[in-house]
């Protein structure tokens, strides 16, 4: 998930990352010696830092691992410049939301929330070399969240490294992750948030924080900013999934 700090970092991308991206596009970028650090179990897909109570911290894993090969994408081709409008994914959003039993409007609104940065596959990988715990794909999913989701929902043959190139897979994984978050919500809640709002907060900050918010905890500034953007994108998301102009 995202926060204002992450948004600023993508507006002014470090020079080293841009250089790495250019090298990657030229086919001469060196592989990182360190493998990506794994996030803790239950971590949110796109979380870049604690935004609420009991937020989990990434767990560093020492050692060196070779960069994995990435299988060919099975979803629609990704434009080389990474530019896209989430509305162009409306068909995939409707399909995967229906299969996962979640609201397509919520899934689309989250894609809009996560579209604050360019989603060029090579740029994402260059950024991941600079920041090993970065998220991948148009839904900004971290490795731990993807691995938990794929093990539960028939995605065992798929890999987190495929997300930058396969938008259909990114949407499918996000839909099932929201499904799992929904299953955790208690029937009785003392908070004034709707189910969709709590699921968006869970997507952004992790399941532990989501449950705390459901019990009445107040979101921090970063989580509140994510919720505000969800509200701002809500009408646009509804039009996108319905096909209305």
PDB file of C-alpha atoms in Angstrom, residues 6-100:
ATOM      1  CA  UNK A   6       6.157   6.998  -0.989  1.00  0.00           C
ATOM      2  CA  UNK A   7       4.326   9.315  -3.369  1.00  0.00           C
ATOM      3  CA  UNK A   8       7.031  11.953  -3.004  1.00  0.00           C
ATOM      4  CA  UNK A   9       9.733   9.361  -3.653  1.00  0.00           C
ATOM      5  CA  UNK A  10       8.093   8.460  -6.947  1.00  0.00           C
ATOM      6  CA  UNK A  11       7.771  12.117  -7.954  1.00  0.00           C
ATOM      7  CA  UNK A  12      11.499  12.665  -7.407  1.00  0.00           C
ATOM      8  CA  UNK A  13      13.011   9.256  -8.156  1.00  0.00           C
ATOM      9  CA  UNK A  14      16.598   8.941  -6.907  1.00  0.00           C
ATOM     10  CA  UNK A  15      19.222   9.450  -9.579  1.00  0.00           C
ATOM     11  CA  UNK A  16      20.646   6.015  -8.887  1.00  0.00           C
ATOM     12  CA  UNK A  17      17.329   4.395  -9.733  1.00  0.00           C
ATOM     13  CA  UNK A  18      16.975   6.308 -12.972  1.00  0.00           C
ATOM     14  CA  UNK A  19      20.504   5.328 -13.944  1.00  0.00           C
ATOM     15  CA  UNK A  20      19.715   1.710 -13.092  1.00  0.00           C
ATOM     16  CA  UNK A  21      16.565   1.887 -15.190  1.00  0.00           C
ATOM     17  CA  UNK A  22      18.465   3.226 -18.170  1.00  0.00           C
ATOM     18  CA  UNK A  23      21.023   0.473 -17.757  1.00  0.00           C
ATOM     19  CA  UNK A  24      18.270  -2.134 -17.585  1.00  0.00           C
ATOM     20  CA  UNK A  25      16.678  -0.811 -20.768  1.00  0.00           C
ATOM     21  CA  UNK A  26      20.080  -1.083 -22.401  1.00  0.00           C
ATOM     22  CA  UNK A  27      20.489  -4.618 -21.112  1.00  0.00           C
ATOM     23  CA  UNK A  28      23.568  -3.865 -19.005  1.00  0.00           C
ATOM     24  CA  UNK A  29      22.245  -3.475 -15.475  1.00  0.00           C
ATOM     25  CA  UNK A  30      24.138  -5.542 -12.884  1.00  0.00           C
ATOM     26  CA  UNK A  31      22.060  -7.961 -10.856  1.00  0.00           C
ATOM     27  CA  UNK A  32      21.630  -7.152  -7.179  1.00  0.00           C
ATOM     28  CA  UNK A  33      23.647  -9.417  -4.920  1.00  0.00           C
ATOM     29  CA  UNK A  34      21.017  -9.419  -2.204  1.00  0.00           C
ATOM     30  CA  UNK A  35      17.675 -11.099  -2.682  1.00  0.00           C
ATOM     31  CA  UNK A  36      14.494  -9.165  -1.780  1.00  0.00           C
ATOM     32  CA  UNK A  37      13.790  -8.987   1.931  1.00  0.00           C
ATOM     33  CA  UNK A  38      10.698 -10.898   2.915  1.00  0.00           C
ATOM     34  CA  UNK A  39       7.850  -9.051   4.611  1.00  0.00           C
ATOM     35  CA  UNK A  40       6.258 -10.610   7.687  1.00  0.00           C
ATOM     36  CA  UNK A  41       3.255 -12.897   7.523  1.00  0.00           C
ATOM     37  CA  UNK A  42       0.082 -10.869   7.240  1.00  0.00           C
ATOM     38  CA  UNK A  43       1.834  -7.828   5.786  1.00  0.00           C
ATOM     39  CA  UNK A  44      -0.178  -5.585   3.528  1.00  0.00           C
ATOM     40  CA  UNK A  45       0.495  -5.731  -0.220  1.00  0.00           C
ATOM     41  CA  UNK A  46       1.543  -2.126  -0.714  1.00  0.00           C
ATOM     42  CA  UNK A  47       2.447  -0.910   2.751  1.00  0.00           C
ATOM     43  CA  UNK A  48       5.562   1.264   2.822  1.00  0.00           C
ATOM     44  CA  UNK A  49       5.621   1.954   6.544  1.00  0.00           C
ATOM     45  CA  UNK A  50       3.569   1.668   9.730  1.00  0.00           C
ATOM     46  CA  UNK A  51       0.347   3.658   9.567  1.00  0.00           C
ATOM     47  CA  UNK A  52      -1.608   2.354  12.514  1.00  0.00           C
ATOM     48  CA  UNK A  53      -1.373   0.395  15.742  1.00  0.00           C
ATOM     49  CA  UNK A  54       0.756  -2.734  15.862  1.00  0.00           C
ATOM     50  CA  UNK A  55       2.078  -2.229  12.340  1.00  0.00           C
ATOM     51  CA  UNK A  56       4.499  -4.947  11.335  1.00  0.00           C
ATOM     52  CA  UNK A  57       8.090  -4.238  10.353  1.00  0.00           C
ATOM     53  CA  UNK A  58       9.817  -5.946   7.420  1.00  0.00           C
ATOM     54  CA  UNK A  59      12.048  -8.832   8.381  1.00  0.00           C
ATOM     55  CA  UNK A  60      15.482  -8.678   6.812  1.00  0.00           C
ATOM     56  CA  UNK A  61      16.964 -11.857   5.456  1.00  0.00           C
ATOM     57  CA  UNK A  62      20.709 -12.007   4.971  1.00  0.00           C
ATOM     58  CA  UNK A  63      22.461 -13.905   2.251  1.00  0.00           C
ATOM     59  CA  UNK A  64      22.804 -13.756  -1.470  1.00  0.00           C
ATOM     60  CA  UNK A  65      20.471 -15.256  -4.013  1.00  0.00           C
ATOM     61  CA  UNK A  66      20.640 -15.208  -7.795  1.00  0.00           C
ATOM     62  CA  UNK A  67      18.045 -13.102  -9.547  1.00  0.00           C
ATOM     63  CA  UNK A  68      15.174 -15.421 -10.545  1.00  0.00           C
ATOM     64  CA  UNK A  69      14.111 -15.786 -14.125  1.00  0.00           C
ATOM     65  CA  UNK A  70      10.656 -14.451 -14.868  1.00  0.00           C
ATOM     66  CA  UNK A  71       8.231 -16.623 -16.862  1.00  0.00           C
ATOM     67  CA  UNK A  72       6.447 -14.969 -19.791  1.00  0.00           C
ATOM     68  CA  UNK A  73       3.371 -12.992 -18.774  1.00  0.00           C
ATOM     69  CA  UNK A  74       0.024 -14.627 -19.466  1.00  0.00           C
ATOM     70  CA  UNK A  75      -2.068 -11.464 -19.147  1.00  0.00           C
ATOM     71  CA  UNK A  76      -2.413  -8.462 -21.482  1.00  0.00           C
ATOM     72  CA  UNK A  77       0.823  -6.890 -22.673  1.00  0.00           C
ATOM     73  CA  UNK A  78       2.125  -3.999 -20.591  1.00  0.00           C
ATOM     74  CA  UNK A  79       2.981  -0.790 -22.506  1.00  0.00           C
ATOM     75  CA  UNK A  80       6.718  -0.153 -22.540  1.00  0.00           C
ATOM     76  CA  UNK A  81       6.329   3.201 -20.768  1.00  0.00           C
ATOM     77  CA  UNK A  82       4.169   1.748 -17.978  1.00  0.00           C
ATOM     78  CA  UNK A  83       1.398   4.290 -18.591  1.00  0.00           C
ATOM     79  CA  UNK A  84      -2.114   3.052 -18.016  1.00  0.00           C
ATOM     80  CA  UNK A  85      -5.568   4.025 -16.855  1.00  0.00           C
ATOM     81  CA  UNK A  86      -7.006   1.557 -14.317  1.00  0.00           C
ATOM     82  CA  UNK A  87     -10.298   1.809 -16.214  1.00  0.00           C
ATOM     83  CA  UNK A  88      -8.639  -0.127 -19.054  1.00  0.00           C
ATOM     84  CA  UNK A  89      -8.567  -3.125 -16.692  1.00  0.00           C
ATOM     85  CA  UNK A  90     -12.318  -3.027 -15.994  1.00  0.00           C
ATOM     86  CA  UNK A  91     -12.998  -6.434 -17.560  1.00  0.00           C
ATOM     87  CA  UNK A  92     -10.318  -8.135 -15.461  1.00  0.00           C
ATOM     88  CA  UNK A  93     -11.511  -6.313 -12.345  1.00  0.00           C
ATOM     89  CA  UNK A  94     -15.098  -7.493 -12.845  1.00  0.00           C
ATOM     90  CA  UNK A  95     -13.974 -11.063 -13.561  1.00  0.00           C
ATOM     91  CA  UNK A  96     -11.644 -11.484 -10.598  1.00  0.00           C
ATOM     92  CA  UNK A  97     -13.837  -9.556  -8.156  1.00  0.00           C
ATOM     93  CA  UNK A  98     -16.754 -11.855  -9.003  1.00  0.00           C
ATOM     94  CA  UNK A  99     -14.635 -14.971  -8.497  1.00  0.00           C
ATOM     95  CA  UNK A 100     -13.271 -13.687  -5.178  1.00  0.00           C
TER      96      UNK A 100
END
